[in-house]
Short mmCIF file of C-alpha atoms in Angstrom, two decimals:
data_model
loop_
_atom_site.label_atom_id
_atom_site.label_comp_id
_atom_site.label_asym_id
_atom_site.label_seq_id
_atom_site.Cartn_x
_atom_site.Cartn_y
_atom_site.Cartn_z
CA UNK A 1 -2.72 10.98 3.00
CA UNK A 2 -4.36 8.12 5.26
CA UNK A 3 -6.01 9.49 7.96
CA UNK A 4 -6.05 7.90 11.37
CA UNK A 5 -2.59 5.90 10.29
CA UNK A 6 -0.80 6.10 13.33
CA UNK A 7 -4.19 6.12 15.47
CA UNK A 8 -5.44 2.73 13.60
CA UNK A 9 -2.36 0.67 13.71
CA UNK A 10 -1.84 1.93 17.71
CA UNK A 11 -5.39 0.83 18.17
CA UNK A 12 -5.00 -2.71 16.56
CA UNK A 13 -1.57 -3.48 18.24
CA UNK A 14 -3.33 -2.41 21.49
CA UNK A 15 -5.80 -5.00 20.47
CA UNK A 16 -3.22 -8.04 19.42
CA UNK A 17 -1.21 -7.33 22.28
CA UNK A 18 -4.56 -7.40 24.66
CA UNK A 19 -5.57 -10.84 22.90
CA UNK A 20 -2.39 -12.53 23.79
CA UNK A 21 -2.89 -11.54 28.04
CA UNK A 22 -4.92 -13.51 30.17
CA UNK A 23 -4.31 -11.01 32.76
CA UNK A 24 -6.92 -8.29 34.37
CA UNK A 25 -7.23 -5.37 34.48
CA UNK A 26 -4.84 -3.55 37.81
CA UNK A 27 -6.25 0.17 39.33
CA UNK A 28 -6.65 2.65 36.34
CA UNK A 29 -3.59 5.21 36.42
CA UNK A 30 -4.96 8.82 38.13
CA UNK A 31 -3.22 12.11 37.66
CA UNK A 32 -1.92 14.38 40.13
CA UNK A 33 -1.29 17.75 40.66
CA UNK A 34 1.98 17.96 39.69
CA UNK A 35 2.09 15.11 36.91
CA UNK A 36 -1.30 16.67 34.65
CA UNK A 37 1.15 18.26 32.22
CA UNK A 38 3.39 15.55 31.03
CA UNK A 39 6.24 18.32 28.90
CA UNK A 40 5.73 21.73 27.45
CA UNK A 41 6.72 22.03 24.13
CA UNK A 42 7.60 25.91 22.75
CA UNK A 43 4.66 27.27 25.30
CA UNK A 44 2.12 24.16 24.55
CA UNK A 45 1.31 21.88 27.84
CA UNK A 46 0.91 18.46 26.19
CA UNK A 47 -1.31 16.57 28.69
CA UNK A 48 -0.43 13.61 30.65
CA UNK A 49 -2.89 11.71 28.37
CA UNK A 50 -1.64 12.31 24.82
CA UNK A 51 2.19 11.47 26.38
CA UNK A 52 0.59 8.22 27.83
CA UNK A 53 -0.75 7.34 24.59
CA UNK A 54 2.49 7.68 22.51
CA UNK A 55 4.11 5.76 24.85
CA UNK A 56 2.06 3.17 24.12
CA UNK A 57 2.27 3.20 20.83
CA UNK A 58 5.95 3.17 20.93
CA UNK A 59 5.95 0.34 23.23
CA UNK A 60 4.27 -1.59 20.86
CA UNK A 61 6.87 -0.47 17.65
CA UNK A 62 9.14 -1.75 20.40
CA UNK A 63 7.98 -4.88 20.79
CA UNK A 64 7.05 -5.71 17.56
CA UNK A 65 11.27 -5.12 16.77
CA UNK A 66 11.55 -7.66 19.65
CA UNK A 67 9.55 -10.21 17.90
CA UNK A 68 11.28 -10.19 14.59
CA UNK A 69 14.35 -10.39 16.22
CA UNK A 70 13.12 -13.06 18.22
CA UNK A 71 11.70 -15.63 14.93
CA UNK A 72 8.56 -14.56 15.52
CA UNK A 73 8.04 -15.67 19.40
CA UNK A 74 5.72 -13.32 20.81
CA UNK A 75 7.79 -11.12 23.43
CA UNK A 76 6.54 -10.80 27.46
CA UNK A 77 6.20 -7.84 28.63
CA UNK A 78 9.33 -8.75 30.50
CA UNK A 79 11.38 -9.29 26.93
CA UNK A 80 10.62 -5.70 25.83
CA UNK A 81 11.61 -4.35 29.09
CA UNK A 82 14.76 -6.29 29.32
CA UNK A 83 15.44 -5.49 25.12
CA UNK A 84 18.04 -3.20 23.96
CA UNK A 85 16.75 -1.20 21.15
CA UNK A 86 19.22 0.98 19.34
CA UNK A 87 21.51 0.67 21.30
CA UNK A 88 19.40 2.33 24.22
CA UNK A 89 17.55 0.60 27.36
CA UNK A 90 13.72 0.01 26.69
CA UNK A 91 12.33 2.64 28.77
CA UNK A 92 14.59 5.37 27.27
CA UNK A 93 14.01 4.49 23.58
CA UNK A 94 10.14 4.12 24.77
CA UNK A 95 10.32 7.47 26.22
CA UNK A 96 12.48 9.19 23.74
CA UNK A 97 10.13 8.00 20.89
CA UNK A 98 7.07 9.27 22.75
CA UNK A 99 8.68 12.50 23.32
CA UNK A 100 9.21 12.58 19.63
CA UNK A 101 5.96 11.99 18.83
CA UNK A 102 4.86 14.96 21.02
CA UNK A 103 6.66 17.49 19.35
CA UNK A 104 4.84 16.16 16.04
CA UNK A 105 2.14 16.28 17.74
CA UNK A 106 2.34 19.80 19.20
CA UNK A 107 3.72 21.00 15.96
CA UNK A 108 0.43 20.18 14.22
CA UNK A 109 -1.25 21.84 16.27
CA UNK A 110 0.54 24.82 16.03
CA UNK A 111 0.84 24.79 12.21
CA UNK A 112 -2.89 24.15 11.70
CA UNK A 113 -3.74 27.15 13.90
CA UNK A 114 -1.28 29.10 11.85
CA UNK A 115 -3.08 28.43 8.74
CA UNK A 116 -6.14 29.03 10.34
CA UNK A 117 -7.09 25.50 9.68
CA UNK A 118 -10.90 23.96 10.28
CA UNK A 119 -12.13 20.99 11.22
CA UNK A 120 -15.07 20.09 8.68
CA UNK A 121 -18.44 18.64 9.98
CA UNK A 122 -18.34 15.42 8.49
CA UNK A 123 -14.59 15.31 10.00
CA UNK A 124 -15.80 16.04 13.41
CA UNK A 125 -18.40 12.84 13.07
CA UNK A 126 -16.37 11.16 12.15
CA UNK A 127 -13.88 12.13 15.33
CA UNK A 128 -17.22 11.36 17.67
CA UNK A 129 -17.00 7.73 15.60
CA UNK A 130 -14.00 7.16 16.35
CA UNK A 131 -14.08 8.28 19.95
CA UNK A 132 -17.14 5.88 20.73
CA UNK A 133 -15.51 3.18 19.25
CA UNK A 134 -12.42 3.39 20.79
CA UNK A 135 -12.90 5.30 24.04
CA UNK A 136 -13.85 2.60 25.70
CA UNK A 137 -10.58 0.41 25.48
CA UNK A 138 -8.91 -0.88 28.83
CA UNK A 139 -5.77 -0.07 27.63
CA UNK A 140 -6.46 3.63 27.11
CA UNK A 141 -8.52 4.01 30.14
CA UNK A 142 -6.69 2.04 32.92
CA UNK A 143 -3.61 3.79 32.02
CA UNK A 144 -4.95 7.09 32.05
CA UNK A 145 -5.80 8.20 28.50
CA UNK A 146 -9.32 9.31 29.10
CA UNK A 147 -11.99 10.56 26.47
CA UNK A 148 -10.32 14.15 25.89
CA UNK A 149 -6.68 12.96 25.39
CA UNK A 150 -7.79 10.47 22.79
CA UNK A 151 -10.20 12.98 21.36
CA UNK A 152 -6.77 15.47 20.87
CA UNK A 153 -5.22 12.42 19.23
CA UNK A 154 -7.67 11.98 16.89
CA UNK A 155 -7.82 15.27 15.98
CA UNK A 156 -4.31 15.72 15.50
CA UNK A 157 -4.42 12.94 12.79
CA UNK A 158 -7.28 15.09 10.92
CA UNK A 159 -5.21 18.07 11.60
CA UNK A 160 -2.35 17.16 9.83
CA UNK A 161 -4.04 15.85 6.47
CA UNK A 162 -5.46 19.85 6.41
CA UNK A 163 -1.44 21.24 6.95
CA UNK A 164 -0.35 18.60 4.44
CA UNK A 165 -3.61 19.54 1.64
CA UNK A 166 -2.82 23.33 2.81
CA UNK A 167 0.99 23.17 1.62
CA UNK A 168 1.07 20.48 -0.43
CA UNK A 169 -2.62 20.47 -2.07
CA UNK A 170 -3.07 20.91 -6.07
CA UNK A 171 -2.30 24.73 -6.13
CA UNK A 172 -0.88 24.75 -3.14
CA UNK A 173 2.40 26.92 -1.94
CA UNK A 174 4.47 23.50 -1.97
CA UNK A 175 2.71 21.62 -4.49
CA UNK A 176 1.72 21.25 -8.27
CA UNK A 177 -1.37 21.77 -10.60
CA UNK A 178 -3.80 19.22 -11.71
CA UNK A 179 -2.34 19.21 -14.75
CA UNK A 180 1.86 18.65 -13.48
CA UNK A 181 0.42 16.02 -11.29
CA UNK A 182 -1.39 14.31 -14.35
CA UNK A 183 2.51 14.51 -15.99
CA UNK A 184 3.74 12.78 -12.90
CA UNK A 185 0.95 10.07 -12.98
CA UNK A 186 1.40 9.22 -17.03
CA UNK A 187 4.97 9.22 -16.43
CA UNK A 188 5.26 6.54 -13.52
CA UNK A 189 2.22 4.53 -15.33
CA UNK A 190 1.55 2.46 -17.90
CA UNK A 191 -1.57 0.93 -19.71
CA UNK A 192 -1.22 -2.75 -20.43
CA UNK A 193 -3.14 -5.50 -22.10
CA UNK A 194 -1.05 -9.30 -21.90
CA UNK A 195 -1.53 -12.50 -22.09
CA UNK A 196 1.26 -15.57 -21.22
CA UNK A 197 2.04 -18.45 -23.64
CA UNK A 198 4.04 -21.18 -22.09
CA UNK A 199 6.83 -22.64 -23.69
CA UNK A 200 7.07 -25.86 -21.00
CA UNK A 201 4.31 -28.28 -20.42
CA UNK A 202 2.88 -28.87 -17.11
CA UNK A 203 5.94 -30.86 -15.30
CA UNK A 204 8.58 -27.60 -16.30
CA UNK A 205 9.63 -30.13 -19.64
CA UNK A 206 10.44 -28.12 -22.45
CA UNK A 207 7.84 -29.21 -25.73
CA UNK A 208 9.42 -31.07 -28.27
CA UNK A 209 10.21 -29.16 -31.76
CA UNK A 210 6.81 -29.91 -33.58
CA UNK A 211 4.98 -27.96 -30.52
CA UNK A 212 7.91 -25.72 -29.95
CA UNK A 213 7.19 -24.52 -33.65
CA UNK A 214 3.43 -25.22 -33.43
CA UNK A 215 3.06 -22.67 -30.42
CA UNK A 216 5.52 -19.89 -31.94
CA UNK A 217 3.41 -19.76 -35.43
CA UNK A 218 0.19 -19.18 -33.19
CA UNK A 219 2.41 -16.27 -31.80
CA UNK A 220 3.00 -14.47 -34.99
CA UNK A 221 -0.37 -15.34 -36.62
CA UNK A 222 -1.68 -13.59 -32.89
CA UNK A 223 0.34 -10.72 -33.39
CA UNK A 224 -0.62 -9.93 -36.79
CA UNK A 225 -4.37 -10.46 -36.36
CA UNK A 226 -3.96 -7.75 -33.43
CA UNK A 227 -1.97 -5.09 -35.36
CA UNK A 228 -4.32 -5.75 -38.67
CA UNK A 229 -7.49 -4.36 -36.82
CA UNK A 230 -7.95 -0.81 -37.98
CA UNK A 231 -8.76 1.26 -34.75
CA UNK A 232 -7.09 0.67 -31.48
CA UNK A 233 -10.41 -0.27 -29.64
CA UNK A 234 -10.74 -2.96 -31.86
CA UNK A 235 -6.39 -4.34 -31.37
CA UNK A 236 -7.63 -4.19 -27.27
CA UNK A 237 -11.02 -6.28 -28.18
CA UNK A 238 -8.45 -8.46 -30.43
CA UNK A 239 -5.88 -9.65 -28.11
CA UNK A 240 -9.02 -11.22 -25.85
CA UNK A 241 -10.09 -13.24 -28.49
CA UNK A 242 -6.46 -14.54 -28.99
CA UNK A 243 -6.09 -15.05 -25.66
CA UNK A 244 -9.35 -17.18 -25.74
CA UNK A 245 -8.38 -18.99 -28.52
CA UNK A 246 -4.91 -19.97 -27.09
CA UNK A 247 -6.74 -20.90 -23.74
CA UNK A 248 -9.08 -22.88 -25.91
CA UNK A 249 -6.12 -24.64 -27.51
CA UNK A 250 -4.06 -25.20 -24.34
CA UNK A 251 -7.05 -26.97 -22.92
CA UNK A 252 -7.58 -28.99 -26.08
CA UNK A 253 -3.86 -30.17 -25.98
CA UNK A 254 -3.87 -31.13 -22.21
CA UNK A 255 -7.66 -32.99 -22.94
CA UNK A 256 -6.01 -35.07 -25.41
CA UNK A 257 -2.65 -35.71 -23.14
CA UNK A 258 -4.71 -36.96 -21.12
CA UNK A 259 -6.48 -39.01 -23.47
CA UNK A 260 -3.73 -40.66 -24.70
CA UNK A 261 -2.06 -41.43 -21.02
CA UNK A 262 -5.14 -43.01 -19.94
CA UNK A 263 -5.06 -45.32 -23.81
CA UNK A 264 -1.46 -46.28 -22.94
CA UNK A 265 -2.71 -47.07 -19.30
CA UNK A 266 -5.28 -49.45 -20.57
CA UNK A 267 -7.71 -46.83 -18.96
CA UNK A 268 -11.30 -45.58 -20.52
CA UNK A 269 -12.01 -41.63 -20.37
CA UNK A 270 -14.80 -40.57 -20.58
CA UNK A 271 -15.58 -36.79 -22.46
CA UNK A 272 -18.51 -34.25 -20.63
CA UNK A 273 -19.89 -32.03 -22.52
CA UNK A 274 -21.82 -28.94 -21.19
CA UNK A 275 -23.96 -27.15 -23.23
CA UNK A 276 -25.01 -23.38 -21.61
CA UNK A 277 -28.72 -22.37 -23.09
CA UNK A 278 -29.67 -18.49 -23.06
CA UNK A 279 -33.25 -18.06 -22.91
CA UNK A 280 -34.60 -15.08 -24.31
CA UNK A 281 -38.41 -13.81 -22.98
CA UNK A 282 -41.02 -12.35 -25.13
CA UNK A 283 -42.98 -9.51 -24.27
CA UNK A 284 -45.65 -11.08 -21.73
CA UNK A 285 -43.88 -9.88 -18.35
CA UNK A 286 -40.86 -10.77 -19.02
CA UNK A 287 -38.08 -9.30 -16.95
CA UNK A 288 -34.54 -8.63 -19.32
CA UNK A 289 -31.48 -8.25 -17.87
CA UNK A 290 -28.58 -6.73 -19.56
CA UNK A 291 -25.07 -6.73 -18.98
CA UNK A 292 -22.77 -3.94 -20.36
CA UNK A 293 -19.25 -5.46 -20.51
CA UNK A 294 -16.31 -4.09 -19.08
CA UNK A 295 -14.65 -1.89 -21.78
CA UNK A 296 -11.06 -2.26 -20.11
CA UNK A 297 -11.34 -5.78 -19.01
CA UNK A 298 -8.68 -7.38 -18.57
CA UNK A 299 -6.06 -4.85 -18.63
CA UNK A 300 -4.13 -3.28 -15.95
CA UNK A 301 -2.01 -0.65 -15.21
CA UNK A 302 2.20 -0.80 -14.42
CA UNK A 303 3.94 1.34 -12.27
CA UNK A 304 7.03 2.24 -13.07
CA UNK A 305 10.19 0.79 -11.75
CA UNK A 306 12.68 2.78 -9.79
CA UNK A 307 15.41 2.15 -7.60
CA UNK A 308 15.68 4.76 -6.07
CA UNK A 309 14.53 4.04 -2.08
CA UNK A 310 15.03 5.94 0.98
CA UNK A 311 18.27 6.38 2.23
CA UNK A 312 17.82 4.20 5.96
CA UNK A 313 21.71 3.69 5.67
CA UNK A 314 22.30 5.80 8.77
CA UNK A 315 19.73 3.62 10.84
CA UNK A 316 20.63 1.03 13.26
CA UNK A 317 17.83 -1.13 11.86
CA UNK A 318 18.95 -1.10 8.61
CA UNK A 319 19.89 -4.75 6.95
CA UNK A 320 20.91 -6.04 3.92
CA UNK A 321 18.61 -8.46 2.00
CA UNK A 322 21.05 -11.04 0.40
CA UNK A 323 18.64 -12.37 -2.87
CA UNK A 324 19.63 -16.17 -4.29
CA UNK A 325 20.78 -16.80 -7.51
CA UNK A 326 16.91 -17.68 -8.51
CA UNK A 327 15.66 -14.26 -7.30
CA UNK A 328 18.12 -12.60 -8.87
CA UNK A 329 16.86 -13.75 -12.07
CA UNK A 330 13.01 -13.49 -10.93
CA UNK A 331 14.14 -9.48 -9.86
CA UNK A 332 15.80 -8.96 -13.56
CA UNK A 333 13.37 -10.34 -15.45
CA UNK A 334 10.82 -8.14 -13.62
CA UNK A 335 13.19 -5.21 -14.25
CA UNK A 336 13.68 -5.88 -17.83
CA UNK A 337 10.09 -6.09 -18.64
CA UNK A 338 9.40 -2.55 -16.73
CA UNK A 339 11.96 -1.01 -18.92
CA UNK A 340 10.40 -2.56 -22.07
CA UNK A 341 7.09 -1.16 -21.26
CA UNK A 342 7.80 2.29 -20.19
CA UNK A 343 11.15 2.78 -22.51
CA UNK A 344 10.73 0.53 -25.42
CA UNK A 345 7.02 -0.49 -26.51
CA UNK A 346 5.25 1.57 -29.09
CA UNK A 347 1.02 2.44 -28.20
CA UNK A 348 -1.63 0.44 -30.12
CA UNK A 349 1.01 -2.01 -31.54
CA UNK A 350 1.28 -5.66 -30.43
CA UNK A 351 4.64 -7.38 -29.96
CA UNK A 352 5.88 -10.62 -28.50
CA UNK A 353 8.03 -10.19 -25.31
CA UNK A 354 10.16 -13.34 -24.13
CA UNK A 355 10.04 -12.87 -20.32
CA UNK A 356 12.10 -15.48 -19.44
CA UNK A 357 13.11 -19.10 -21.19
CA UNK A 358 9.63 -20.40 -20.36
CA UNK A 359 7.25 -17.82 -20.63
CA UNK A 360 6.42 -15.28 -23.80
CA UNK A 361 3.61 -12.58 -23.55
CA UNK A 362 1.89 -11.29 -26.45
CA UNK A 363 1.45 -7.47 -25.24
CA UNK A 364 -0.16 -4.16 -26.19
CA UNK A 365 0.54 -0.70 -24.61
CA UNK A 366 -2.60 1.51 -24.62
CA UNK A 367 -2.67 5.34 -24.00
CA UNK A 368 -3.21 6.01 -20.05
CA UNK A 369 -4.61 9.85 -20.63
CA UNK A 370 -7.41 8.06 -22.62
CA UNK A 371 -8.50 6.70 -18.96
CA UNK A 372 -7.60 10.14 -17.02
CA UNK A 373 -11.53 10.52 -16.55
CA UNK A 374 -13.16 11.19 -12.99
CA UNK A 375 -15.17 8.60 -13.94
CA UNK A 376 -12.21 6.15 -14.25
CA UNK A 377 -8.82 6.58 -13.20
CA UNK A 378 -8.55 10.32 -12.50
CA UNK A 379 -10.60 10.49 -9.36
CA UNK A 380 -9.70 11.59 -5.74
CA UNK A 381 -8.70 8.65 -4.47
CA UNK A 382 -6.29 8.79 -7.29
CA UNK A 383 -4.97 12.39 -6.87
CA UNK A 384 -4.60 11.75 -3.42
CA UNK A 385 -2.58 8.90 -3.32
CA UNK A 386 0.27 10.46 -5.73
CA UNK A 387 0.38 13.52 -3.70
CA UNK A 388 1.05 11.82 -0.85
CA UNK A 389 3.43 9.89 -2.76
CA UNK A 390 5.25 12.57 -4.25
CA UNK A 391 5.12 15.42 -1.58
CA UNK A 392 5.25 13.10 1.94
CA UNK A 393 8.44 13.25 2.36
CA UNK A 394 9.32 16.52 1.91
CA UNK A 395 6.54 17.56 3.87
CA UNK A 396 7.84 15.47 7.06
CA UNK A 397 11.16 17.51 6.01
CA UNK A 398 9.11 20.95 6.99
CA UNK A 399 7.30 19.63 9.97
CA UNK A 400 10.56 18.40 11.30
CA UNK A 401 12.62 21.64 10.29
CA UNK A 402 9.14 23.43 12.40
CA UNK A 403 9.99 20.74 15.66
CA UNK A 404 13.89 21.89 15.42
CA UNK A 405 13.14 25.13 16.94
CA UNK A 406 10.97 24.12 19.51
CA UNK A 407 12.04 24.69 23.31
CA UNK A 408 11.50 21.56 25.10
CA UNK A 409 10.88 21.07 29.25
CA UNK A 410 10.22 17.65 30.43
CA UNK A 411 7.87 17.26 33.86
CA UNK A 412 10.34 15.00 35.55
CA UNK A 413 7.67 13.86 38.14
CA UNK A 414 5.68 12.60 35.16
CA UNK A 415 7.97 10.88 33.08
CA UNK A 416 9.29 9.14 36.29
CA UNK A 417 5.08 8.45 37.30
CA UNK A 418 4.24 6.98 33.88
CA UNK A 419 7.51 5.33 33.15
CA UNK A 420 6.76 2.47 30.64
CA UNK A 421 6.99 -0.04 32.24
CA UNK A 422 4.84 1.16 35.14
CA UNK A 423 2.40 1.27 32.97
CA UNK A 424 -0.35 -1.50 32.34
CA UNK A 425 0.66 -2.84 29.42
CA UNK A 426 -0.86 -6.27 30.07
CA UNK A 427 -4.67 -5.80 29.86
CA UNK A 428 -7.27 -8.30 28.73
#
């Protein structure tokens, strides 16, 4: 999971929207007696602050719906206020979405007491880092979120990566071992090495039937040069060298194009050649350099494709993207050639794939466990990203079964008090 993903992206809208004020800065917001506690939420008085804070956060989800509705046109805070989001007035969505955000918020805390969760020492510099950078902001600290509310926010971000790792971890109650979540990963991913051949010169023209024929032959001589080396390592190192060679030849054909143009033209070219010399040092203090190649250049990996999306159906913000004929095609293509690599291609064995009318790749599938190494691919970057990607979702399903439950009173005085749009929302 990304830490600090809803506390970064509040903290940079809070910065875009400051940049496009030329206002100052109006009295910093002060608490009373009666408005300190903002709710309580199953027992838990969330502060004044951490409401504050969500509110501003929501204001700017709000306002960043206003301008994409709008083309674009950066909204006043006047638009947002005036907006109708959801079918509910500003200030209630505002509110309602801050609210929200407080029971997730309060519900993390909870939970990570529960499991008798710790902040780790590096965590909590990190915290102090992000505190000092941050603290400091007009827009927290003229509308009232001082050092200790933001400090709780923070925390709360750190606090729910622990719940998530504690239910969801490798081993966990809710999760999967290493090893399931290395049968995910090889599943959904695929090791390629490709190269393009065009089929169409540089102005989209179709060749003629000598190069048509010309180009196909290099194709099948490329192919069986690959598939004719006797270890796989050697197949990967293969398909560079045809790749050179074809690059070499492309460049070859357009030189003399060009060439022949310029004849017809009446013009003169003129031909550069460069010559590269590698000098090589004795032994009196000489200083060698060596460079150890890359021994997976040039390939990549493929995820693979799926359909299946979340279900947003039941949102009010939901659209429908209506594709052109031309993307159409682009998206099937794209489709076809997932299916061919994940369902179709055999390892270690070189084939020629016609994308599209124009374009052919010469392609080889290589094994992705042989890169499962913590030294490569397999590292915790790596792990963490797929069980996020895999388990996210269902763990927002627990946290929000948790929130169900919880008994909810609102502080009337302070939801009145730090109504949105009483807030300062134009700051410098």
């Amino acid at each position: 999971m990304n830490k600090f993903n809803k506390f970064a992206a509040a903290a940079a809208a809070f910065a875009l929207a400051a940049a496009s004020t030329g206002c100052s800065a109006p009295e910093a917001i002060t608490f009373g007696k009666g408005s300190q506690t903002a709710l309580t939420i199953d027992g838990y008085e969330v502060p004044a602050g951490v409401f504050i804070y969500n509110e501003l956060y929501a204001y700017n989800t709000a306002s960043y719906q206003v301008y994409t509705e709008n083309g674009g046109k950066e909204p006043s805070v006047e638009d947002v206020k005036n907006a109708t989001i959801e079918s509910m007035d500003a200030t209630d969505w505002i509110q309602d979405k801050a609210t929200q955000a407080c029971k997730d918020f309060v519900a993390n805390e909870k939970e990570f007491e529960k499991i008798g969760g710790q902040l780790t020492d590096d965590e909590l510099a990190e915290i102090k880092e992000m505190l000092a950078a941050n603290g400091s902001s007009a827009m927290f600290s003229e509308n009232g979120v001082g050092e200790e509310s933001l400090r709780k926010v923070i925390e709360n971000n750190y606090k729910q990566t622990h719940i998530f790792e504690h239910y969801y971890g490798l081993g966990s109650e809710k999760g999967c071992t290493e090893d399931e979540l290395k049968e995910y990963y090889q599943d959904k991913t695929a090791r390629i090495k490709y190269f393009s051949i065009s089929l169409v010169d540089d102005e989209g023209e179709k060749f003629d039937a000598d190069e048509t024929r010309r180009i196909n032959n290099m194709i099948d001589d490329y192919i069986k040069e690959i598939n004719a080396e006797k270890t796989n390592e050697a197949k990967l190192k293969k398909i560079d060298e045809c790749e050179e060679d074809y690059n070499s030849y492309v460049e070859k054909r357009t030189a003399e194009a060009a060439a022949k143009a310029a004849e017809e033209a009446g013009e003169t070219t003129t031909s550069t050649t460069t010559t590269t010399t590698t000098t090589t040092t004795g032994e009196k203090g000489a200083t060698t350099t060596t460079t150890t190649a890359d021994p997976h250049a040039n390939e990549v990996t493929i995820t693979k494709y799926s359909t299946t999306t979340a279900d947003d159906s039941s949102s009010n913000n939901a659209t429908t993207t209506t594709l052109s004929a031309e993307q159409e095609k682009t998206q099937k293509a794209q489709q076809d050639y997932n299916d061919y690599l994940f369902n179709k291609i055999a390892l270690y064995k070189a084939e020629k794939y016609e994308y599209d009318e124009n374009t052919v790749y010469i392609v080889i599938k290589a094994d992705i466990k042989e890169r499962m190494t913590s030294e490569d691919l397999w590292n915790d970057t790596t792990i963490d990203s797929l069980l996020s990607e895999r388990y996210y979702s269902d763990f927002e399903d627990m946290m929000k079964e948790i929130v169900k439950g919880y008994d909810i009173k609102k502080n009337s005085t302070a939801y009145r008090k730090y109504s949105p749009f009483k807030l300062k929302l134009d700051i410098q």
